[in-house]
XYZ file of C-alpha atoms in Angstrom:
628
model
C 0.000 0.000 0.000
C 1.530 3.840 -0.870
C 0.011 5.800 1.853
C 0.322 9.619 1.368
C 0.300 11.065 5.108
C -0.227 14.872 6.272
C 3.309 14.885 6.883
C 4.134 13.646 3.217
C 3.020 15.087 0.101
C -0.242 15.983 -1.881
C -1.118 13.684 -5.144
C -2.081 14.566 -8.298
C -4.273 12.710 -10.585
C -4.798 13.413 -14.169
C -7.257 11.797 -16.169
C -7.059 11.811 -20.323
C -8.703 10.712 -23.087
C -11.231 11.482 -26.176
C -13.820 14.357 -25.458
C -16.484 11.781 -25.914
C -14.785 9.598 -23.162
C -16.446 11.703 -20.249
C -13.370 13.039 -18.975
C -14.304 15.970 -17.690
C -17.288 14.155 -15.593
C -15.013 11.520 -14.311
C -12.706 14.203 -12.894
C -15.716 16.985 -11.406
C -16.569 13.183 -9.646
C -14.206 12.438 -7.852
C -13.089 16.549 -7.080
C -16.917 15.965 -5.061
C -15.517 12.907 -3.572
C -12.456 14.272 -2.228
C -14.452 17.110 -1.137
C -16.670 14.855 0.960
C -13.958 13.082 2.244
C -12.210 16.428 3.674
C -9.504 16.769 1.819
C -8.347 19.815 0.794
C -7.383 20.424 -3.557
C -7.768 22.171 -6.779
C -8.718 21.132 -9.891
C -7.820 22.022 -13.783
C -9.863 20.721 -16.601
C -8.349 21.083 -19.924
C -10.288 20.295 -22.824
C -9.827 21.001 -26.827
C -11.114 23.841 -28.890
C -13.442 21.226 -31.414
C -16.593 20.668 -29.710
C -15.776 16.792 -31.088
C -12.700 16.781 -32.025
C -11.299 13.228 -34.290
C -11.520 9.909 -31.886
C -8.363 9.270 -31.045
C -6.198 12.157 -31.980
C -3.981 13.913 -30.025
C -5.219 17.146 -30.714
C -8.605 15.785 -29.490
C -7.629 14.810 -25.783
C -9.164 15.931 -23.294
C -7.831 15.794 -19.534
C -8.922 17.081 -16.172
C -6.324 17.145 -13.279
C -6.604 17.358 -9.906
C -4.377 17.729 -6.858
C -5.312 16.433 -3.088
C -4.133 16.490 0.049
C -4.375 16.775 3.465
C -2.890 20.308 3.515
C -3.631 23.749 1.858
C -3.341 23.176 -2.056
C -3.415 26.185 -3.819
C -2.772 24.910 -7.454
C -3.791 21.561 -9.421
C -0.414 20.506 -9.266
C 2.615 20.601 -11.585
C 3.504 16.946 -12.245
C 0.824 14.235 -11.942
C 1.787 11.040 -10.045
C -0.841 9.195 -11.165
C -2.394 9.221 -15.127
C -5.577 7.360 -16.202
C -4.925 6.747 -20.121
C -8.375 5.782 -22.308
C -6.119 6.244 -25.205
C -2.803 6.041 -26.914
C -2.898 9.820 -27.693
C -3.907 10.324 -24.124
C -0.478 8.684 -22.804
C 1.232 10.149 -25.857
C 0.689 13.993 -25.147
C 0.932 13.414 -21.125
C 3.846 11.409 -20.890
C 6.344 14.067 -20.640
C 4.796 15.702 -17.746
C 5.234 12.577 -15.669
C 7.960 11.843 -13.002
C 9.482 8.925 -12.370
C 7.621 6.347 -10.415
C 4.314 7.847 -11.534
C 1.358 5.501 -11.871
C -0.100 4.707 -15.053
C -3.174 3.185 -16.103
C -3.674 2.278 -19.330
C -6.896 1.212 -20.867
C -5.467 -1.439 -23.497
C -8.685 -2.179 -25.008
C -7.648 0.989 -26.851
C -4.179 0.318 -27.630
C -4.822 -1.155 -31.487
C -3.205 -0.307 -34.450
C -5.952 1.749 -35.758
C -5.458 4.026 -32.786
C -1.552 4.600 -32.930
C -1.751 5.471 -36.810
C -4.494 8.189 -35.434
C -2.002 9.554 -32.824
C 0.876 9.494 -35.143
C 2.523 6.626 -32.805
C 4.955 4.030 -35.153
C 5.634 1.631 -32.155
C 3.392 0.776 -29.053
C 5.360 2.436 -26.420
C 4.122 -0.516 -23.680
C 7.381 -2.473 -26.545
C 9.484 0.183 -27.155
C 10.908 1.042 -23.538
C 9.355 4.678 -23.379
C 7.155 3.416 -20.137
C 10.302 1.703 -17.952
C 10.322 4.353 -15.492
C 6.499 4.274 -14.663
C 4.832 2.005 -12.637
C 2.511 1.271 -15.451
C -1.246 -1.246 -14.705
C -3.019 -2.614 -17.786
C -6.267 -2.533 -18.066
C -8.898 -3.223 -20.665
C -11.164 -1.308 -19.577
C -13.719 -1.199 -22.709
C -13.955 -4.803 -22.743
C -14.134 -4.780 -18.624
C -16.934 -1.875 -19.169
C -18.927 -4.137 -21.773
C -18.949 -7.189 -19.481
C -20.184 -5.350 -16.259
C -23.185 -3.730 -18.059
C -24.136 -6.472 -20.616
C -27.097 -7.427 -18.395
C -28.638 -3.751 -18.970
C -29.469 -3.990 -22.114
C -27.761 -1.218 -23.528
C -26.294 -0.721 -26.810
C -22.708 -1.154 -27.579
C -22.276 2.381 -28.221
C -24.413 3.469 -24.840
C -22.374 0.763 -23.312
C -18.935 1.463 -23.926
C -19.632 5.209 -23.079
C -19.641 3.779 -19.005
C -16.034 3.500 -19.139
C -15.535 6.618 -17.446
C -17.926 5.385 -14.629
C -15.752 2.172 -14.478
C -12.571 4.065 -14.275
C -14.089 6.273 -11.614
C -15.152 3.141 -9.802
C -11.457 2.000 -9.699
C -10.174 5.536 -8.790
C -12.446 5.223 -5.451
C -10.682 2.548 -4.727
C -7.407 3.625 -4.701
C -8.500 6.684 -2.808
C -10.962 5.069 -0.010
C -13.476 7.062 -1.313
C -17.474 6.302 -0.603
C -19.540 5.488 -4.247
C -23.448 6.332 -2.295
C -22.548 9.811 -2.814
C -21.749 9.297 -6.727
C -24.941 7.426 -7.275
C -26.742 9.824 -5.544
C -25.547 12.179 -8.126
C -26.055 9.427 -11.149
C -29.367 8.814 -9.863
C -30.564 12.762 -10.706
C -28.053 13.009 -13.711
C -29.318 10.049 -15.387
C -33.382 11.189 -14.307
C -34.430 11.412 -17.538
C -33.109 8.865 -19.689
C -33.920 5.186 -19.920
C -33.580 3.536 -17.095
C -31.038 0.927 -17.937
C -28.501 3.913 -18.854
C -28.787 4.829 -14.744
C -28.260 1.020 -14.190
C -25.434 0.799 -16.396
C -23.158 3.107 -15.476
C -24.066 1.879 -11.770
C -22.946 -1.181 -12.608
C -19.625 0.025 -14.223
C -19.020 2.275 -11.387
C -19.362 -1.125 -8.756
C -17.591 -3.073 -11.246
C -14.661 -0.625 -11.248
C -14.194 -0.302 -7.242
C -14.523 -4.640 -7.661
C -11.718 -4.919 -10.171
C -9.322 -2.594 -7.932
C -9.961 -4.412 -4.635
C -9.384 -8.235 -5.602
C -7.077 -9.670 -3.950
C -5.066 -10.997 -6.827
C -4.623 -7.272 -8.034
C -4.201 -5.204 -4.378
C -0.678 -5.735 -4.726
C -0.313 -4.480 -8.242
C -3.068 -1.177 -7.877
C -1.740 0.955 -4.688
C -3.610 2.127 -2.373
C -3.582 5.977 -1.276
C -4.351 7.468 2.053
C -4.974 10.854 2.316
C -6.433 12.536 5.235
C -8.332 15.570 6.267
C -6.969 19.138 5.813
C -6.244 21.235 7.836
C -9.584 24.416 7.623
C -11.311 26.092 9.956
C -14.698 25.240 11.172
C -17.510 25.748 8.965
C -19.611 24.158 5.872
C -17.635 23.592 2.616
C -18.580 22.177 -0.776
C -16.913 22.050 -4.150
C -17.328 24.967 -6.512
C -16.288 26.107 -9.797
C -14.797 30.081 -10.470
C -17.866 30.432 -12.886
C -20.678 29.114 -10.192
C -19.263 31.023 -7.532
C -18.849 34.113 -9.697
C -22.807 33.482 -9.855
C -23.751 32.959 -6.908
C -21.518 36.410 -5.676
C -24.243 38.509 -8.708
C -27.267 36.987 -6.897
C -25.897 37.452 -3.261
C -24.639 41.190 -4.918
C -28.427 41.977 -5.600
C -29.715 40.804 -2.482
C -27.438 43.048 -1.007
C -28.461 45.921 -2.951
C -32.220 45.346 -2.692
C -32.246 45.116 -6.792
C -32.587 42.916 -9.442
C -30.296 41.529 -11.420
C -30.238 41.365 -15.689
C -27.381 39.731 -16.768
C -27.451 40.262 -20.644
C -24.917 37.745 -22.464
C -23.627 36.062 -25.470
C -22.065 32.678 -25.515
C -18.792 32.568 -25.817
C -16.181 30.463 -24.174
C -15.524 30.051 -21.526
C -17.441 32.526 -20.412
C -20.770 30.793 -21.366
C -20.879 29.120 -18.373
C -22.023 32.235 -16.140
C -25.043 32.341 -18.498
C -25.559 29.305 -17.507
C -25.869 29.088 -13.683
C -27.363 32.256 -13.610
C -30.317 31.454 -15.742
C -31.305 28.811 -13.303
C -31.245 31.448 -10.296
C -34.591 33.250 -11.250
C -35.511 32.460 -7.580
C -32.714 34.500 -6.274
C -33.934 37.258 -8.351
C -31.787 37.212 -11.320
C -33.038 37.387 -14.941
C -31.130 36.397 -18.044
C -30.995 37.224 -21.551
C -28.973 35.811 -24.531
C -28.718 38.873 -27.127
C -28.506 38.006 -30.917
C -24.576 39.085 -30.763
C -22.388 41.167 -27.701
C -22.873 44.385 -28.606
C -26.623 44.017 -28.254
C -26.058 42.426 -24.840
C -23.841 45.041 -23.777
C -26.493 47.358 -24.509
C -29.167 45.682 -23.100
C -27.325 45.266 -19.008
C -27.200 49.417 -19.670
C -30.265 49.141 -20.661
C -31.676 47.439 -17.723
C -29.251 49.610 -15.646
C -31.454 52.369 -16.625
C -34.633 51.097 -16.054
C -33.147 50.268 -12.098
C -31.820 46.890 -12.136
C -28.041 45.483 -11.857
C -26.925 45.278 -15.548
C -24.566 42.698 -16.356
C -22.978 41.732 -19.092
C -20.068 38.830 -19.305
C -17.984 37.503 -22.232
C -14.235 36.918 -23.054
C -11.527 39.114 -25.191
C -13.253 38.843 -28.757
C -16.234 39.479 -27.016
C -15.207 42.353 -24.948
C -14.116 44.154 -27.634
C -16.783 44.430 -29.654
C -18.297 45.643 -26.283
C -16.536 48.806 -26.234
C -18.542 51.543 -27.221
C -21.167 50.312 -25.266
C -18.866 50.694 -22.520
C -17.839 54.307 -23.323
C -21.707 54.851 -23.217
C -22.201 53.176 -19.780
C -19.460 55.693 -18.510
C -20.833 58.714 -20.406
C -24.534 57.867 -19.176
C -23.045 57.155 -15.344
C -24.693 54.010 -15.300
C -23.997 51.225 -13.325
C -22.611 48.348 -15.153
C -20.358 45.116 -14.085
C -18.480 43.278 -17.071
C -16.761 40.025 -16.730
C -13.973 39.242 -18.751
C -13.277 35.252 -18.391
C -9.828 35.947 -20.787
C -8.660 33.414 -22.910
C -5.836 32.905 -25.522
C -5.882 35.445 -28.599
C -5.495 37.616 -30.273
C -8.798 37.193 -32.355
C -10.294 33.668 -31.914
C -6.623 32.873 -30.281
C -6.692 29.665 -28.279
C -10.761 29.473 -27.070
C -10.252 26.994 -24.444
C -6.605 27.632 -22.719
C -6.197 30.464 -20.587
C -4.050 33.574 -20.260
C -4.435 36.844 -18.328
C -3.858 38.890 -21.759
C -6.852 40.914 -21.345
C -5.824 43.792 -18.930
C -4.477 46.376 -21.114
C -7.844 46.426 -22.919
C -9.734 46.513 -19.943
C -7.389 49.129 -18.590
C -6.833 51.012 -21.539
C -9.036 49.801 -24.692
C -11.415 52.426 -25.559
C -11.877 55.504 -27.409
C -10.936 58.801 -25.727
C -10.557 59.051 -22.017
C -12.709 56.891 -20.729
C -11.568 55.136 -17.358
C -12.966 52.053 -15.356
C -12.480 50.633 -12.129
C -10.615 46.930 -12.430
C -10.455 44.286 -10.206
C -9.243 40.196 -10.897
C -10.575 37.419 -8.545
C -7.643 35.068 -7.613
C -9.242 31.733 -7.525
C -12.530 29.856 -7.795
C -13.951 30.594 -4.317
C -12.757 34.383 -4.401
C -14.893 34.939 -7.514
C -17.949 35.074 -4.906
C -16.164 38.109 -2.882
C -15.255 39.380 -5.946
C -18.380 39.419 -7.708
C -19.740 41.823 -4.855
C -16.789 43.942 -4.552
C -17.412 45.242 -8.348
C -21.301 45.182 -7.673
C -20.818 47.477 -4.826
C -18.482 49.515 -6.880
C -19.859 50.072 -9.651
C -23.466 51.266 -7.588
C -21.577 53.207 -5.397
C -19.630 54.939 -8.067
C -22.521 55.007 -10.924
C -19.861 53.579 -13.360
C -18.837 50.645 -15.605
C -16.666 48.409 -13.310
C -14.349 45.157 -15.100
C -14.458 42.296 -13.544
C -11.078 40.344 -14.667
C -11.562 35.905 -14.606
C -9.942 33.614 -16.875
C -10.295 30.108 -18.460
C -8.488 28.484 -15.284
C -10.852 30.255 -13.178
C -13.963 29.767 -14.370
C -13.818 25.720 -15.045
C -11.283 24.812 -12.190
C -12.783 23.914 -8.558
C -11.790 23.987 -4.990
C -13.070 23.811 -1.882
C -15.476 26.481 -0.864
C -16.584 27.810 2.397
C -20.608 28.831 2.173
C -20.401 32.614 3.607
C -22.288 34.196 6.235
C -24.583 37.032 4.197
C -24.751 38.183 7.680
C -20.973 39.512 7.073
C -21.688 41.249 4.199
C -22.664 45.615 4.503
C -25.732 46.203 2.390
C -24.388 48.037 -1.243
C -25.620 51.363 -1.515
C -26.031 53.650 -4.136
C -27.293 57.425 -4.519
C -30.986 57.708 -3.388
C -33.213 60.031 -6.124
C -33.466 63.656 -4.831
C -36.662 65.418 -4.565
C -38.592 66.664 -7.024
C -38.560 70.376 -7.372
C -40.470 73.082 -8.885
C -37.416 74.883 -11.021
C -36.119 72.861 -13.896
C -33.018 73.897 -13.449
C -32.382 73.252 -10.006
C -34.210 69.542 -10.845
C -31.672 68.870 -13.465
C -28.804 69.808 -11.181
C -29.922 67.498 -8.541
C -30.244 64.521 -10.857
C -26.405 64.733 -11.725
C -25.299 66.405 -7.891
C -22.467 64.065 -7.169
C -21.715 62.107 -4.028
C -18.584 64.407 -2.812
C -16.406 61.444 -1.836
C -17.465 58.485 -4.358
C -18.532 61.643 -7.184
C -21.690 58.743 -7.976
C -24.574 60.521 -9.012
C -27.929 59.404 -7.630
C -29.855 56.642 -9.464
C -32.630 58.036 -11.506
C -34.933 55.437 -13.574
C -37.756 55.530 -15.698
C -41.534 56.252 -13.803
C -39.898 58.174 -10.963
C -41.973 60.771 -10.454
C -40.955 64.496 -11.543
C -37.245 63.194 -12.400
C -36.878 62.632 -16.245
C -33.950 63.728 -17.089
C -31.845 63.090 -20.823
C -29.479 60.473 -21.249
C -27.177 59.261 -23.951
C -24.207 59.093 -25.299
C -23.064 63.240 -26.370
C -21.097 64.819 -23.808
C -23.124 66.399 -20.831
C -23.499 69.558 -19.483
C -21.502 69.071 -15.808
C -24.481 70.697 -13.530
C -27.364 69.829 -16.253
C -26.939 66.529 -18.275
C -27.737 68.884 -21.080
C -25.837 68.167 -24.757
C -22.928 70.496 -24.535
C -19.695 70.884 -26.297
C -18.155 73.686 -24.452
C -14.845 73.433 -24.175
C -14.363 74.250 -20.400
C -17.045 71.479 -19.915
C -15.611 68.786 -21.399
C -12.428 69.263 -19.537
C -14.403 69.405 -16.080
C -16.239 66.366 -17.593
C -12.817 64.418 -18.326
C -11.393 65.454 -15.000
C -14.787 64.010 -12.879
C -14.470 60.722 -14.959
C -10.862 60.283 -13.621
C -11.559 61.492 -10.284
C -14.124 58.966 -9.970
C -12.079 55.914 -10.352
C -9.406 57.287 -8.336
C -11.825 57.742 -6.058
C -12.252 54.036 -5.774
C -8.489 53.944 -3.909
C -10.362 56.170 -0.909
C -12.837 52.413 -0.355
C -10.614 49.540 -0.696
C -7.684 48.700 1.701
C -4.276 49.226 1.630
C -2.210 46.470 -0.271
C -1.087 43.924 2.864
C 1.873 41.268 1.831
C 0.433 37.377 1.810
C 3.555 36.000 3.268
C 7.267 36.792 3.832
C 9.034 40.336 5.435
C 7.746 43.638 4.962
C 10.617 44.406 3.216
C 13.352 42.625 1.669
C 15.423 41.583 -1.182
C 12.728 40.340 -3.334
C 9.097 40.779 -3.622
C 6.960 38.035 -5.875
C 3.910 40.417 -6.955
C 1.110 38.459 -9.244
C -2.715 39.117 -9.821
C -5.309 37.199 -11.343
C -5.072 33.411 -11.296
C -1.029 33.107 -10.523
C -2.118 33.466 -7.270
C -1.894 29.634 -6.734
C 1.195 29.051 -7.730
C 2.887 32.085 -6.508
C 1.715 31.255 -2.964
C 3.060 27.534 -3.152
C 6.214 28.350 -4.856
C 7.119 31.363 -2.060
C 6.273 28.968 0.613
C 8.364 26.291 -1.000
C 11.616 29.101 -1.320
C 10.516 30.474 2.073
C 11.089 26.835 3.594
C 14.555 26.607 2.025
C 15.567 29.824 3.648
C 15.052 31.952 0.950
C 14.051 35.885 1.762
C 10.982 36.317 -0.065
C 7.573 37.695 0.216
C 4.283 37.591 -1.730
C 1.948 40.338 -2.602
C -0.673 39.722 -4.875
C -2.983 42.342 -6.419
C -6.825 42.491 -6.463
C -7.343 46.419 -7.801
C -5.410 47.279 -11.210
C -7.208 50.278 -11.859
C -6.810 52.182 -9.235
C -4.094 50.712 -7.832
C -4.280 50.678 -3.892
C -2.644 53.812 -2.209
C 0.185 51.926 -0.645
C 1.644 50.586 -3.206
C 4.076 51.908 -4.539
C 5.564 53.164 -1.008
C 5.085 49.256 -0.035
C 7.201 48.044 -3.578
C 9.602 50.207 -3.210
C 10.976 48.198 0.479
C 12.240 45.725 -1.982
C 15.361 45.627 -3.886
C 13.754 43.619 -6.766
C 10.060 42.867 -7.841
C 9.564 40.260 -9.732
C 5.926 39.744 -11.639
C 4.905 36.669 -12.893
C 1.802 36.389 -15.348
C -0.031 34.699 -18.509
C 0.483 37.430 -21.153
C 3.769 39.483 -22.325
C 4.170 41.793 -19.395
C 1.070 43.844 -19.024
C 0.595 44.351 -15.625
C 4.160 45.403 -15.396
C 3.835 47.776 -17.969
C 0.903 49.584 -15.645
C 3.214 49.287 -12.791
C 5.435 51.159 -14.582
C 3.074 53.545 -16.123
C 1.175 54.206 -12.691
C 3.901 53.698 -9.971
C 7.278 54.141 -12.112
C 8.983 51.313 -10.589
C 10.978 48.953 -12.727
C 9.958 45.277 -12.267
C 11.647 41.703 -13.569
C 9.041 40.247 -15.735
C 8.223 36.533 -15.792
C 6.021 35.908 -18.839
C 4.101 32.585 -20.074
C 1.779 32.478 -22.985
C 1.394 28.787 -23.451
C -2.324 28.441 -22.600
C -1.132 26.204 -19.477
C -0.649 28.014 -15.664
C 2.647 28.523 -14.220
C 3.927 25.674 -12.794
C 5.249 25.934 -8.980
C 9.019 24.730 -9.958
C 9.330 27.766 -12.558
C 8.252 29.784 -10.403
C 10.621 28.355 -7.635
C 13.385 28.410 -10.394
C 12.656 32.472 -10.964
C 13.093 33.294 -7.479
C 16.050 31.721 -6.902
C 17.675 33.282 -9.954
C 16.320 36.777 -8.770
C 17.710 36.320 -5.324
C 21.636 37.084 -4.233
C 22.766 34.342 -3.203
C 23.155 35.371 1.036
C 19.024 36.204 0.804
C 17.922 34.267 4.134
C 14.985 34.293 6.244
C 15.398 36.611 8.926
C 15.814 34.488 12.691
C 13.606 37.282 14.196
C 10.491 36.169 11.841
């Protein structure tokens, strides 16, 4: 038996195969198994472009990855010690990121000549030496898969499609993890379809966790023990960056007494918001899929108008055929939160892989001066804080706020503590003055700005004396009126910059995760690095290395501190997924100089290049202080 103790390590278990093999289902699984079992761990599902890509290409793999343990995890892992192979181009584009010693399961019912001339293979690698430094367990698990449900009744096809739950059965095993809870789950999945598909996979899933524990094979398939984390008290479950993004809009307008419209178009992989949130009507949210994104830009402005919390969601291609309607939320003072869930480009780019590429344009991409408030989430379970910060934001302010996600984000999971709404301050906004007898003084009082936050007070439709004009021409200051005075428009320019500086005046000062308040190097990241960066400081910081860890929520405006709190380091170094954005606003905002540490592969920084970086940016005497 391996056992895997608190004391030891975390494992990390990737899963591959076709996109029709239920990967991706196998893996969310057992992420709500582990979950259940109290483990701590993180997930990253990584899929193709092709909605059905060629059986048994490598281009058409799909994997989902996990990493567990019985400590904090903070990323899915760099190296996975045990793969699950349903095909030869499964192994064949995951073998190099195996270690020595890793497990490997191989489903050989696969393994045919048909299937290596798909993957571009000229020699099964099980003959050919490739696999001598894995501990690698045959299985066939089509044919095992066939056998277990021939007594259902299904068809071959339906049949051989259980593979995933027979794989999933065996995983359990290995694990010690309960099946009620995954037929629990298969028993509402599979609701609606004939009954002997529920029955089948059921039987696959038993047949599985059978195969793994006989005797004959204990020896050969290890066993791994891993125990409860570490967390403080409370309720947890599983969640995804994209569900808890959703659940933070619907929590956002219960906070703020309004409705939400969230107006979107699909797009990956920001689809997926659209689709938790249509199934929260009860929570008060409505949805709406426009005919392309500017018309669903223009609709959440719309229904910010009329007095609800407009919305609007999509990824870079998306977003920037958004961005006039943007400049027009800004110009109208409306209230507006956009999501960005970024994604490889330019253009189409890489739909499904993620980078962080997206923050100039949210930053900087529109016409004219036209400024925003910007904020990333750092992980799934922040995207429900998150969510409510820019909510709160953008009412308080009247403005368009960006919400920055990404691909990694949105689909990974992680444990998630259910909040206390008790916690949370209600989000205000400006009340609607009184109606007056002079026009003029009315029209003033629509567009009298809150002194501190300069939000002006949210007028809508049917409110009683208050009709005021609206659009996108540039506004009198006092009035709203059209006006193109000069003098105006610079006042105008000047309260549309002062109102997302303004933003610095609400949020705290920047605090340092981990390490010395000052030092010889700082590790500063934003966005999704956050994972990594943690482990890999706490990895350096264990070897004696002087390091510390900031990480960024606000880009735009940057918090107050900051650059008095950079500039205690000799060197910052700033790792993210594009070609050095964020250090090119650190630059631009702060004027510091920073060491940039740029990946644009469409994977997440690993925690050994990371580890690598700081070590090179480091002199060499750099130790951890006795006094900390």
């Amino acid at each position: 038996m391996t056992k895997i103790t608190p004391e030891d390590r975390a494992v990390v278990v990737r899963f591959a195969g076709d996109s029709g093999d239920g990967v991706q289902l196998l893996g969310s699984q057992f992420a709500e198994s582990t979950a259940l079992a109290g483990a701590d761990f993180a997930t990253f599902p990584d899929f193709p472009a092709e909605i059905r890509a060629p059986v048994g290409t490598t281009f058409g793999v799909s994997a989902f990855q996990i990493n567990l343990g019985a400590r904090r995890i903070s990323t899915a892992g760099d190296r996975p010690d045990v793969l699950v192979a349903f095909n030869p181009a499964a192994l064949k584009v995951n073998l190099d990121a195996l270690p020595k010693g890793a497990l490997v399961i191989l489903n050989t019912g696969a393994f045919t000549a048909r299937n290596f001339a798909k993957a571009h293979i000229e020699k099964d690698p099980r003959e050919t030496g490739e696999l001598a430094d894995f501990q690698v367990i045959e299985i066939d698990i089509s044919a095992q898969t066939l056998e277990a449900v021939k007594p259902h009744g299904l068809s071959k096809s339906d049949a051989e499609q259980c593979k995933n739950f027979w794989a999933l059965g065996c995983v359990l095993w290995m694990f010690g993890r309960k099946r009620d809870p995954i037929k629990q789950w298969a028993t509402k999945k599979f609701a609606k379809k004939a009954p002997e598909v529920l029955t089948g996979n059921i039987a696959a899933l038993d047949a599985g966790h059978a195969y793994a524990e006989t005797a004959e094979l204990s020896a050969e398939i290890p066993q791994f023990v891993v125990g409860e984390a570490p967390m403080e008290a409370g309720e947890y479950r599983s969640i995804t960056g994209a569900e808890a993004l959703s659940l933070g809009l619907a929590a956002a307008g219960e906070l703020a007494g309004k409705e939400i419209m969230f107006c979107g178009y699909p797009i990956t992989p920001a689809s997926s918001i659209l689709h938790y949130l249509s199934r929260m009507g009860d929570l008060g949210v409505a949805t709406f899929q426009a005919e392309d994104e500017i018309a669903a830009c223009c609709a959440a402005i719309g229904a910010s108008f009329g007095g609800k919390i407009g919305v609007t969601s999509s990824s870079g291609p998306g977003i920037a055929l958004k961005t006039e309607a943007i400049g027009l939320g800004v110009q109208t003072e409306l209230p507006l939160v956009i999501v960005n869930s970024q994604r490889g480009g330019p253009s189409t780019g890489l739909p499904t892989k993620t980078e962080q590429s997206d923050l100039y344009q949210a930053v900087y991409g529109r016409n004219a001066d036209t400024p925003v408030p910007v904020l990333a989430t750092a992980g799934p379970g922040d995207c429900f804080d998150a969510a409510i910060e820019a909510t709160r934001v953008a009412l308080r302010h009247m403005t368009p706020v960006f919400l920055l996600t990404d691909g990694y984000i949105a689909n990974a999971a992680g444990p998630w503590e259910l909040p206390d709404m008790a916690d949370y301050e209600p989000i205000l906004h400006g009340a609607p003055p009184k109606p007056v007898e002079d026009p003029v003084e009315l029209k003033k009082a629509i567009w009298d700005r809150s002194g501190q936050s300069l939000g002006r007070p949210w007028v809508t439709p049917g409110m009683k004396g208050l009709a005021h004009r609206i659009g996108g021409l540039e506004k009198d200051m006092a009035t709203g009126d059209i006006s193109y005075d000069a003098d105006n428009h610079q006042k105008m320019s000047d309260m549309r910059a002062a109102k997302v500086a303004a933003v610095a005046d609400f949020i705290p000062d920047q605090h340092v995760e981990q390490g010395p308040l000052k030092g010889p190097l700082a590790v500063v990241g934003w966005g999704s690095t956050h994972g990594a960066i943690y482990r890999a400081v706490s990895v350096a910081r264990d070897e004696g290395k002087d390091v510390a860890q900031i990480h960024l929520r606000w880009l735009n405006p940057l918090p107050k501190n900051l650059g008095e709190l950079l500039a205690c380091y000799d060197r910052v170094l700033l790792p993210e997924m594009n070609m050095g954005q964020c250090a090119t606003l650190l630059r631009d905002k702060l004027g510091i100089e920073v060491v940039q540490l740029n990946k644009v592969s469409g994977q997440p920084f690993k925690i050994s290049e990371l580890v690598e970086a700081i070590g090179a940016n480091l002199p060499a005497k750099a130790k951890v202080k006795a006094a900390e």
